[in-house]
Coordinates of C-alpha atoms and ligand atoms in Angstrom, one line a residue:
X535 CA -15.5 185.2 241.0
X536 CA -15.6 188.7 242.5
X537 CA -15.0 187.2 246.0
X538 CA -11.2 185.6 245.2
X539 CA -10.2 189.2 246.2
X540 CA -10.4 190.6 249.6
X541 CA -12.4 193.3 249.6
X542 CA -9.6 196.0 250.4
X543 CA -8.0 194.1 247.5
X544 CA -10.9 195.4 245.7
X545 CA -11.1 198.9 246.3
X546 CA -7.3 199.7 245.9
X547 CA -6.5 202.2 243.3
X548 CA -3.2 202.4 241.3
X549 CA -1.3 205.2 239.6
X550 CA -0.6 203.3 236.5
X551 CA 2.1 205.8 235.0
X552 CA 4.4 205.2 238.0
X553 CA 4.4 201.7 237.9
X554 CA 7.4 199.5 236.5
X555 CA 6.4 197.4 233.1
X556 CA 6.5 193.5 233.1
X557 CA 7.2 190.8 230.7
X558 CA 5.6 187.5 231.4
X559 CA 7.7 184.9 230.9
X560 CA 5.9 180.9 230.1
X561 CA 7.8 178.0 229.8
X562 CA 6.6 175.1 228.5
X563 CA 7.0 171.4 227.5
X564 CA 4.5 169.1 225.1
X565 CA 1.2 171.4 227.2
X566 CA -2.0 170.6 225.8
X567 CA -3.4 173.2 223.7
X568 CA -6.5 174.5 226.0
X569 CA -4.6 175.2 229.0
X570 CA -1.5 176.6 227.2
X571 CA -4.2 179.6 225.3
X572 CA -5.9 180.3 228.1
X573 CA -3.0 181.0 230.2
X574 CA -1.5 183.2 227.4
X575 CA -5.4 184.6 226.9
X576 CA -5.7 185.1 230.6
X577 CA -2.3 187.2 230.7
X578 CA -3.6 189.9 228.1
X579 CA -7.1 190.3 228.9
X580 CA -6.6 190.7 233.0
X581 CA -3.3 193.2 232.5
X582 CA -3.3 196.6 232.4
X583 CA -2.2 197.2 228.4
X584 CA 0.3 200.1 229.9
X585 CA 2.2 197.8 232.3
X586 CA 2.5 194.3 229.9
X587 CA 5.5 194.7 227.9
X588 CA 5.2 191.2 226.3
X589 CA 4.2 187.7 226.9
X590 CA 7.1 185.6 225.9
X591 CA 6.6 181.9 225.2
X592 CA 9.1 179.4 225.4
X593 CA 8.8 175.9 223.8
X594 CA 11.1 173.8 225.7
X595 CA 11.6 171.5 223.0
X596 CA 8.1 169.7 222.5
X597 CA 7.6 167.2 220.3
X598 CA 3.7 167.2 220.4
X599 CA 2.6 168.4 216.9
X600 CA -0.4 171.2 217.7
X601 CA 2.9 173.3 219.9
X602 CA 5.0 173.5 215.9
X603 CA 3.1 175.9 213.0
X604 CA -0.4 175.7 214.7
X605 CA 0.5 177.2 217.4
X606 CA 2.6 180.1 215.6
X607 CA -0.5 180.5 213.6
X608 CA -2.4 181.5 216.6
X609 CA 0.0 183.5 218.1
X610 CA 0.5 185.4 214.9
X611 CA -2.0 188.0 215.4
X612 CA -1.3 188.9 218.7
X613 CA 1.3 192.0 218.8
X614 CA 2.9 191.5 222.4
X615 CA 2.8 187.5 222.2
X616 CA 6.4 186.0 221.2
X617 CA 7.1 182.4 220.6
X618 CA 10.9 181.3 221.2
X619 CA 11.9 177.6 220.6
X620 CA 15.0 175.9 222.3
X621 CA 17.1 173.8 220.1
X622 CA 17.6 171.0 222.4
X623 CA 15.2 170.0 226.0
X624 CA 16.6 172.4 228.4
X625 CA 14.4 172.1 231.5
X626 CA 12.7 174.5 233.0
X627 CA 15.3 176.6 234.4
X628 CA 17.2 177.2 231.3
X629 CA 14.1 177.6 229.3
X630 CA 13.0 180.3 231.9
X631 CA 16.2 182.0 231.3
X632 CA 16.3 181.8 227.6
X633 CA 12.8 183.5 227.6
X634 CA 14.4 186.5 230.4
X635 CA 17.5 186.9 228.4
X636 CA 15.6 188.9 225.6
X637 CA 12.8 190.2 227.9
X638 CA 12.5 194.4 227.6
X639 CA 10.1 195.0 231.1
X640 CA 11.7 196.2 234.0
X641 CA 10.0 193.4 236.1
X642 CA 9.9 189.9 235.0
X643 CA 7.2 187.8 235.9
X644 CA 7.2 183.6 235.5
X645 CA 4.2 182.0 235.0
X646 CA 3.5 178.1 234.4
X647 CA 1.9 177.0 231.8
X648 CA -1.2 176.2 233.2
X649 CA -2.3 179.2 234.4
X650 CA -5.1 181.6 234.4
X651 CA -4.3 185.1 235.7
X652 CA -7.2 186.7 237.9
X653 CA -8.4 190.3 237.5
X654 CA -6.1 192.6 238.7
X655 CA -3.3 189.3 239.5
X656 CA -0.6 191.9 238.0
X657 CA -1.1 195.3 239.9
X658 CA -0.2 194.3 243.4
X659 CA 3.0 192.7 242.1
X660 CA 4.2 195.4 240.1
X661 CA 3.7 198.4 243.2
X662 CA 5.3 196.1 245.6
X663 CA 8.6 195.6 243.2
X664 CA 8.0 199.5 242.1
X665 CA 8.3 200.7 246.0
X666 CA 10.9 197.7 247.1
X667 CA 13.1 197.0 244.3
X668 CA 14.8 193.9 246.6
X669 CA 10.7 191.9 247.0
X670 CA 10.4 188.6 245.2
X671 CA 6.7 188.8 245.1
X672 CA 4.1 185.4 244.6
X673 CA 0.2 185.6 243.6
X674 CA -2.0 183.6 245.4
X675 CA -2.4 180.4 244.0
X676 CA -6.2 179.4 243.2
X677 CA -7.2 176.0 242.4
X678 CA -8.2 175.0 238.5
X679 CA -10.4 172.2 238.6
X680 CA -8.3 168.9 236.7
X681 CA -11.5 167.8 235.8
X682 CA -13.8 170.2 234.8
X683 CA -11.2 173.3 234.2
X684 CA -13.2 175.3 236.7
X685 CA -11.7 178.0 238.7
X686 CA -11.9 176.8 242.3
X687 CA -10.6 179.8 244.1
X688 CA -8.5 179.6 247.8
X689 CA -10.1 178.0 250.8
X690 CA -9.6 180.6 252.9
X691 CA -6.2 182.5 253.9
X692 CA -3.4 182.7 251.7
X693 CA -0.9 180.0 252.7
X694 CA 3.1 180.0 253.0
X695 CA 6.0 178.0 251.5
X696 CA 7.9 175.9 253.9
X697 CA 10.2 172.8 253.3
X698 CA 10.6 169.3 254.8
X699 CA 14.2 168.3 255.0
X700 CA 14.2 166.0 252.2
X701 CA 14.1 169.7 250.6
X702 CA 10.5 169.2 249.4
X703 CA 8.5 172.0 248.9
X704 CA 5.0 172.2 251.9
X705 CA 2.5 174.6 252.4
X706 CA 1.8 175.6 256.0
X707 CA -0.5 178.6 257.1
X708 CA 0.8 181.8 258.3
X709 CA 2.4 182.0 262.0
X710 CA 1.4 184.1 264.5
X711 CA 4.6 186.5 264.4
X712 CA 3.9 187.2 260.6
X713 CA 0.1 188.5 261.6
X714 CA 2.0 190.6 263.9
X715 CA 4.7 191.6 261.2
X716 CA 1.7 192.6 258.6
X717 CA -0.3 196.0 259.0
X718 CA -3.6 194.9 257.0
X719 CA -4.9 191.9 255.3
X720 CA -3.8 193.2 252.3
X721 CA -0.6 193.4 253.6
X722 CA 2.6 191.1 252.0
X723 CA 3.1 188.2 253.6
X724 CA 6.5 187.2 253.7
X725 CA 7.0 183.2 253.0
X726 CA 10.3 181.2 253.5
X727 CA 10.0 179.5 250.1
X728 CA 7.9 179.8 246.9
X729 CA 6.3 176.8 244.9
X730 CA 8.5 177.9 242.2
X731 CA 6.3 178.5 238.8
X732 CA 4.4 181.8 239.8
X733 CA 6.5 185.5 240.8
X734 CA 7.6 188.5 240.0
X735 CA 11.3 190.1 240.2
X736 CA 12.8 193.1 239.0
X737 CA 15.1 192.1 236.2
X738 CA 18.0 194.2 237.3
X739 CA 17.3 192.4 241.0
X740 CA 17.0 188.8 239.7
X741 CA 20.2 189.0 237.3
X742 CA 22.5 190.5 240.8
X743 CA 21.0 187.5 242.6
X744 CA 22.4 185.4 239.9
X745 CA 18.9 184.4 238.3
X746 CA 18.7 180.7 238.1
X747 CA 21.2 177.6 238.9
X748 CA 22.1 176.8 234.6
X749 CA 23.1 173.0 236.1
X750 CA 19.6 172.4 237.3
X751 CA 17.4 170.0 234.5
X752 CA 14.2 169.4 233.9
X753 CA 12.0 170.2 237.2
X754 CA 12.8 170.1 240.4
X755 CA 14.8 172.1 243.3
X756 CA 15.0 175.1 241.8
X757 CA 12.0 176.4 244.0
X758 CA 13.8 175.7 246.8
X759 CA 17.4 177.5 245.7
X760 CA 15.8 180.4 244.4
X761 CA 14.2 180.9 247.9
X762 CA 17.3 180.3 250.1
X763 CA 19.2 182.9 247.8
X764 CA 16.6 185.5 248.0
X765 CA 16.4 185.3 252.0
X766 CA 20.2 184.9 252.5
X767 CA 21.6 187.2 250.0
X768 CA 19.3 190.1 251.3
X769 CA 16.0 190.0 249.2
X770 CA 12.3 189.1 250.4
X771 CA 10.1 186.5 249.5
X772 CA 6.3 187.5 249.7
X773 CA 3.2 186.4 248.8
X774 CA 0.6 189.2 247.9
X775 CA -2.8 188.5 249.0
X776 CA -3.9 191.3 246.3
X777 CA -2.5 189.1 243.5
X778 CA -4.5 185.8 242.3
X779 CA -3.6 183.1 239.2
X780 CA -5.2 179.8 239.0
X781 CA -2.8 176.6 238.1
X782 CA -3.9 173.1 237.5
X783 CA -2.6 170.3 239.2
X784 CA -2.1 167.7 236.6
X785 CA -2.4 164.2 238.0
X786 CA 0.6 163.4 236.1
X787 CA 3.2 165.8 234.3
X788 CA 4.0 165.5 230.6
X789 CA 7.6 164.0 231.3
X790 CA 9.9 162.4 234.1
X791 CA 10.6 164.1 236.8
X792 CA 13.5 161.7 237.9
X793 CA 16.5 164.6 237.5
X794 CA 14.9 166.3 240.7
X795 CA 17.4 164.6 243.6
X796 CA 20.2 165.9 241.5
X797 CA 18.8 169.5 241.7
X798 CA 18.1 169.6 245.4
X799 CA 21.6 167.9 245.8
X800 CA 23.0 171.5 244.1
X801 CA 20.6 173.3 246.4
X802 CA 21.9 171.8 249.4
X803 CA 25.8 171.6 248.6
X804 CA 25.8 175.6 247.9
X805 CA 23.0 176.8 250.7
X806 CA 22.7 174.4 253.3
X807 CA 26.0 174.5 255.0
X808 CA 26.3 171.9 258.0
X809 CA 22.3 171.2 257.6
X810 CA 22.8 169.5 254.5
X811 CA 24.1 166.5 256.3
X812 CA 20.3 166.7 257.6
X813 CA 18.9 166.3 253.9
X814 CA 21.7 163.5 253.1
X815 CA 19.8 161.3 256.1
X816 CA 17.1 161.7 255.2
X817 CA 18.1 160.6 251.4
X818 CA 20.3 158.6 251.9
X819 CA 21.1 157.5 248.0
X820 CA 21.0 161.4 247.2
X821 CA 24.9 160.9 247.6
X822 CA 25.1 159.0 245.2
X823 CA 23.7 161.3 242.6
X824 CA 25.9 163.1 239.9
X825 CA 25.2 166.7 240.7
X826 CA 27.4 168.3 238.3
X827 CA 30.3 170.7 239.4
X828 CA 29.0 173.4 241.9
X829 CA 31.9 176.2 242.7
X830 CA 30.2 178.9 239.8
X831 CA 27.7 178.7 242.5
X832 CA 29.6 178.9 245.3
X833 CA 31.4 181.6 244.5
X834 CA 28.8 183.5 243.9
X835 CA 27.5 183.4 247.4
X836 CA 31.0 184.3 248.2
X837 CA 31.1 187.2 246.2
X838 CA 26.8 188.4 247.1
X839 CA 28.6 188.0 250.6
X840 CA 24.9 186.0 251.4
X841 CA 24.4 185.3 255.1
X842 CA 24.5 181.1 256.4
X843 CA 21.9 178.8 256.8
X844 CA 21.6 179.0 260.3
X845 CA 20.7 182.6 260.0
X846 CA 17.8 181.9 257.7
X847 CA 16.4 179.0 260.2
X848 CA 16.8 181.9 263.1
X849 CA 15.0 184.2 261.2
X850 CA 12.9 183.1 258.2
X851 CA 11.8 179.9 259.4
X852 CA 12.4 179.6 263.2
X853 CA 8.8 177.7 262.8
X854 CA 10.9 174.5 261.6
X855 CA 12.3 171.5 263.9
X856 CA 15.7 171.2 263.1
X857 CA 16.5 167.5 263.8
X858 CA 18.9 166.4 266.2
X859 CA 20.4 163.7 264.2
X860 CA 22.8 162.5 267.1
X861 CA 25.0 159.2 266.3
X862 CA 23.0 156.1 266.6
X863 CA 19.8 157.5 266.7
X864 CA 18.5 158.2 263.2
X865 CA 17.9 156.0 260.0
X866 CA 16.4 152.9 260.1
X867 CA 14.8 151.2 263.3
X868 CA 15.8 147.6 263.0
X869 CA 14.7 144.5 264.6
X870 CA 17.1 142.2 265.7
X871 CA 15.1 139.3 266.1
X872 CA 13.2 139.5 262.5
X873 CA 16.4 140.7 260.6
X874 CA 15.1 142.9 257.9
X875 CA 12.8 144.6 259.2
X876 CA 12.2 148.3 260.4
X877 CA 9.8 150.3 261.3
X878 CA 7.9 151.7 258.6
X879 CA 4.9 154.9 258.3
X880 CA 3.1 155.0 255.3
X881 CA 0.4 157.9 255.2
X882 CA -1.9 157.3 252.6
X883 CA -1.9 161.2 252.1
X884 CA 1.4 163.2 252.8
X885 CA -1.2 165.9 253.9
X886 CA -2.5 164.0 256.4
X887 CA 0.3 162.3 258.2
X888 CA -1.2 161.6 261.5
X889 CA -3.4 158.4 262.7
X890 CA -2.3 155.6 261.4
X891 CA -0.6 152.4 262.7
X892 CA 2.8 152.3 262.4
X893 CA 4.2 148.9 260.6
X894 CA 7.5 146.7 260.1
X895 CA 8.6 146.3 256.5
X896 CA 11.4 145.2 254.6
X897 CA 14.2 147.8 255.2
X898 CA 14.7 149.0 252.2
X899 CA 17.6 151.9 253.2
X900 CA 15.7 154.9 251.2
X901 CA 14.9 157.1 253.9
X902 CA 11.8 158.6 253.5
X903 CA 8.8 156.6 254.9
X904 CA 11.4 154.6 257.1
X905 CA 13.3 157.3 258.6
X906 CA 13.1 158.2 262.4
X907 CA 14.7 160.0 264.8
X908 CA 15.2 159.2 268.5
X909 CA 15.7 162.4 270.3
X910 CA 16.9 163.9 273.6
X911 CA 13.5 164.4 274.3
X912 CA 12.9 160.7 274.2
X913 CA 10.6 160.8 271.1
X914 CA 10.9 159.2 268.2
X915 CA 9.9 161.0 265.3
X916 CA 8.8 160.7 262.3
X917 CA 11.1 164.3 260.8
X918 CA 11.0 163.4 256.6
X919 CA 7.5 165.1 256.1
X920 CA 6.2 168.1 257.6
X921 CA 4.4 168.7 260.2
X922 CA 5.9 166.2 261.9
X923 CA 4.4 162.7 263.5
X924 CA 5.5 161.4 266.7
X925 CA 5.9 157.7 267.9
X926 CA 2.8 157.1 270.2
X927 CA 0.1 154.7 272.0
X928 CA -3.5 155.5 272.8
X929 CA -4.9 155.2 276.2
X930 CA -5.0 151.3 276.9
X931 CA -3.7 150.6 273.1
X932 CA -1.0 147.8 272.3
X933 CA -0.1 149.2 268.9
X934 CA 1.8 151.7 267.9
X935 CA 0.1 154.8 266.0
X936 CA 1.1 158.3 264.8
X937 CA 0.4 161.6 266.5
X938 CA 1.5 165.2 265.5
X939 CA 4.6 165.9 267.9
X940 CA 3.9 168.6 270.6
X941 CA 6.1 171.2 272.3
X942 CA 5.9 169.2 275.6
X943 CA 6.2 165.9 274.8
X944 CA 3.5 164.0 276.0
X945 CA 3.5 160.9 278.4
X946 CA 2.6 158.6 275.7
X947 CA 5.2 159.7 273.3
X948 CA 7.8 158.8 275.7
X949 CA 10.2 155.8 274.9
X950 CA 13.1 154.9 276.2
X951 CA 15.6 153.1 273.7
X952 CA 18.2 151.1 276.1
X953 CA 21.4 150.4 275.9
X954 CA 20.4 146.7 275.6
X955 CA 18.2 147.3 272.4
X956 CA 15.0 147.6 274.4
X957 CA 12.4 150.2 273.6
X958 CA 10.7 150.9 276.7
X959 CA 7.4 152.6 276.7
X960 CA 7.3 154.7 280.4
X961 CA 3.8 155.1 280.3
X962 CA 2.5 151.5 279.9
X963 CA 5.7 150.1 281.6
X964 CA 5.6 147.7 278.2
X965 CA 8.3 146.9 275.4
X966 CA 7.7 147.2 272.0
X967 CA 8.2 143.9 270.5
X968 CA 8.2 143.0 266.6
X969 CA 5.2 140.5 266.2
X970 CA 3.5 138.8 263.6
X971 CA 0.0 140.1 262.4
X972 CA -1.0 138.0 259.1
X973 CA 0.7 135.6 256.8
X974 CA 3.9 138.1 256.0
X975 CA 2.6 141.4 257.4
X976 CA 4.3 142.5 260.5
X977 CA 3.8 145.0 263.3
X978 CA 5.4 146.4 266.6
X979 CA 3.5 146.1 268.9
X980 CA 3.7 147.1 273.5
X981 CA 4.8 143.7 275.0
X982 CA 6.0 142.6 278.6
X983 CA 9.4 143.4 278.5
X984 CA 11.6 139.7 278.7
X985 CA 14.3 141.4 276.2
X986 CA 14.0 138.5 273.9
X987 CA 15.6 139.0 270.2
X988 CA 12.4 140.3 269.1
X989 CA 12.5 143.1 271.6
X990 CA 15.4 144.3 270.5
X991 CA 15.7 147.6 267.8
X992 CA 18.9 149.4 266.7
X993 CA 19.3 152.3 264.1
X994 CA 21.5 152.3 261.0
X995 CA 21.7 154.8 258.8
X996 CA 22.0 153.0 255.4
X997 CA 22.1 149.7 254.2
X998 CA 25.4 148.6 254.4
Ligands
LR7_1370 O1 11.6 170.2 231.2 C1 10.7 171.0 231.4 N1 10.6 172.1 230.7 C2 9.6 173.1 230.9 O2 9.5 174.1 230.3 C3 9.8 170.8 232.5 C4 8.8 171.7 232.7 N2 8.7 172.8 232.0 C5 7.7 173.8 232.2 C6 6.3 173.2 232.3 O3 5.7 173.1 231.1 C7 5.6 174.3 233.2 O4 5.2 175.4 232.5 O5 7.9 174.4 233.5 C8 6.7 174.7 234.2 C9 6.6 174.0 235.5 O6 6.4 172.6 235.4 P1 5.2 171.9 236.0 O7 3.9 172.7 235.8 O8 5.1 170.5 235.5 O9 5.6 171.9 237.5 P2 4.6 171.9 238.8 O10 3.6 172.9 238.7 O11 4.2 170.5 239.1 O12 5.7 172.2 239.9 C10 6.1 173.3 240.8 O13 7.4 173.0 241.1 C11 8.3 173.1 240.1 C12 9.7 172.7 240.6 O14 10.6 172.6 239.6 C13 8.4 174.4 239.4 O15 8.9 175.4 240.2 C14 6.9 174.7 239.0 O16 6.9 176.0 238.4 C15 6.1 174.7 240.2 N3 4.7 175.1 239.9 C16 4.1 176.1 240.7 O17 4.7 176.7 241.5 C17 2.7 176.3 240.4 C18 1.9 176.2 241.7 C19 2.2 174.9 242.4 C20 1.5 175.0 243.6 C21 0.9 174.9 244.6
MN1371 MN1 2.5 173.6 237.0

């Protein structure tokens, strides 16, 4: 396991007197018994005795029977271990908070649940915060094995948090002007948003920023809002290469996750200014959540005086396309001809967007895997996931497949949607025309133009 850590990683040495204290903070909700212990296990073997305040537990209201008196049987012998139950569910974001309110550290550091902490994981973390009181500061995350438990380690470099704008969390590596920005490998890496579950902040720091939105339930978004309000209230957001904790990837969490489009709806309304009309398209029914009453919020990036959105896409993430969205010519791609039916992408792996044939499907008005956007550039993309897919046909191809967009558009990206409802392909000098494949599947598919029904596309935005 000795290689998870760079080498310079390795060799650092730390003045452990002059370093702030930390009390880990693990929420948790009905976790099986064997990953819960060895998180909590993995916390107070790999810290430093002199810089672990405590190791608070929260029980999020469980229900499963092995979290009630055997659990506070097993905790009982262990000094700095402290067990807090919440009266009623509060999600993760309350049950977070309920476990800082009482927390005596100077730094506070949230873990999951799931966790195990890697040899010197807390060090890096604490100097960082110690010499930059204003750092939000990530481990790496390692991989646990779902199956066998094993601790996989990183492939390779450290990665950084990004978004998609249906304000779901990606991964993305590190750009070229961060390399620049960084004086070593060892270096922090500074990361537009955090996965959410794993970071340190100094308590004083995270209670200015106005820790954690109290209307946010269950899971979901808060990742996101935390991250915006670190970068445009005046804070950091880094990842420490030094710093490594393993997490599991369940296949399937404990409990619904359905409260999530309501959170991000909170995280748009108060940081997204005129971009959130960006998120709504691409979500359409996320306007019709109940998100709860949002001006506490507001107010306080008022009062934090927190700089706009447009100033953290110009300088945190200038890496990500910010969608046209012109009148017209985003949504749903209809046909005319076969009423109903719009173009629709369906990547079997949302890391792996790219390749496949594009297909007509019911419209079903959700966004997501049936949104595109015609743009200036005469592209139409394929902008709810990240990276981003562009509308394209290989050499001498008549169907219509996926590619990652590029900087200069290529030829074979190039359509031209007409004011007649045609969708004119340059390159081939062909239409795209709706056409039947097999009993009720249906593609698009490069035609001689004759401008017949089925030739004809137009976007709408939702179902009306
Ligand atoms: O109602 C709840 N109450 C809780 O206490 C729901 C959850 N929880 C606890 C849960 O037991 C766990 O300890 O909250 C923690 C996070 O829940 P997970 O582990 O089910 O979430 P996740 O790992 O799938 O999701 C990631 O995104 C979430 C968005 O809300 C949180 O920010 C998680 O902390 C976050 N996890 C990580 O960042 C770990 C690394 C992920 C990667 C890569
Ligand atoms: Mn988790």
């Amino acid at each position: 396991m000795s290689t998870v850590r760079l080498r310079g990683c390795r060799e650092q040495k730390y003045n452990y007197e002059s370093l702030p204290t930390t009390s880990v903070i693990i929420a948790f909700y009905n976790e099986a018994w064997s990953t819960l212990l060895r998180t909590v296990y993995s916390v107070l073997e790999m810290s430093p005795d002199i810089l672990l305040e405590e190791v608070i537990l929260v029980d999020d209201y469980s229900d499963r029977e092995h979290l009630k008196e055997r659990l506070e049987a097993e905790l009982a012998h262990l000094p700095k271990v402290r067990l807090i139950h919440a009266t009623k569910r509060e999600g993760l974001v309350r049950a977070r908070l309920l476990g800082a309110s009482g927390a005596k550290g100077d730094v506070l550091t949230f873990l999951d649940c799931h966790c195990e902490c890697h040899e010197g994981w807390l060090e890096p973390l604490l100097q960082r915060i110690g010499d930059e009181e204003t750092a939000v500061v990530c481990p790496v995350i390692d991989m646990i094995d779902w199956n066998t438990f094993e601790y996989l380690g990183n492939s390779g470099e450290p990665q950084i948090g990004g978004f998609d704008w249906r304000l779901v969390f990606t991964w993305h590596v590190v750009p070229e002007r961060e390399r620049k920005r960084m004086r070593s490998p060892i270096d922090v890496i500074r990361s537009p948003t955090m996965a959410g579950g794993l970071f340190a902040v100094s308590k004083k720091y995270f209670q200015y920023l106005g820790s954690y939105d109290t209307g946010m339930e269950v899971w979901g978004g808060e990742n996101l809002e935390v991250s915006f309000r670190i970068w445009q209230c005046g804070g950091t957001l880094e990842t420490h290469p030094c710093s490594h904790v393993g997490h599991v990837f369940p296949k399937q969490a404990p409990y619904s996750r359905k409260k999530a489009l309501a959170n991000s709806v909170r995280a748009a309304q108060v940081w997204l200014d005129e971009f959130k009309e960006l998120f709504y398209h691409r979500n359409p029914h996320a306007r019709l959540e109940s998100f709860g009453d949002v001006t506490e919020r507001q107010q306080l990036r008022e009062k934090l005086k927190c700089k706009d959105f447009r100033w953290f896409l110009e300088n945190v993430y200038p890496e990500l396309h910010v969608p046209e969205d012109r009148p017209g010519c985003f949504g749903m791609l209809q046909n005319k001809g076969l009423q109903g039916l719009c173009f629709d992408y369906n990547p079997p792996d949302e890391n792996q967007i790219v390749g496949h044939q594009v297909i007509l499907y019911t419209c079903h008005g959700l966004g997501q895997n049936q949104f595109f956007e015609y743009t200036s550039r005469k592209e139409i993309r394929y902008n709810t996931h990240q990276p981003e897919g562009c509308l394209a046909v290989e050499a001498g191809g008549e169907s219509l497949v996926m590619e990652l967009c590029q900087d200069l558009v290529p030829e074979n990206h190039y359509f031209l949607l007409l004011s007649d409802g045609s969708l004119f392909h340059e390159q081939s000098k062909k239409c795209v025309q709706a056409e039947k494949k097999s009993n009720d599947k249906f593609v698009p598919l490069l035609w001689d133009c004759t401008l017949s029904s089925r030739q004809q596309w137009f976007f709408q935005e939702q179902m009306l």
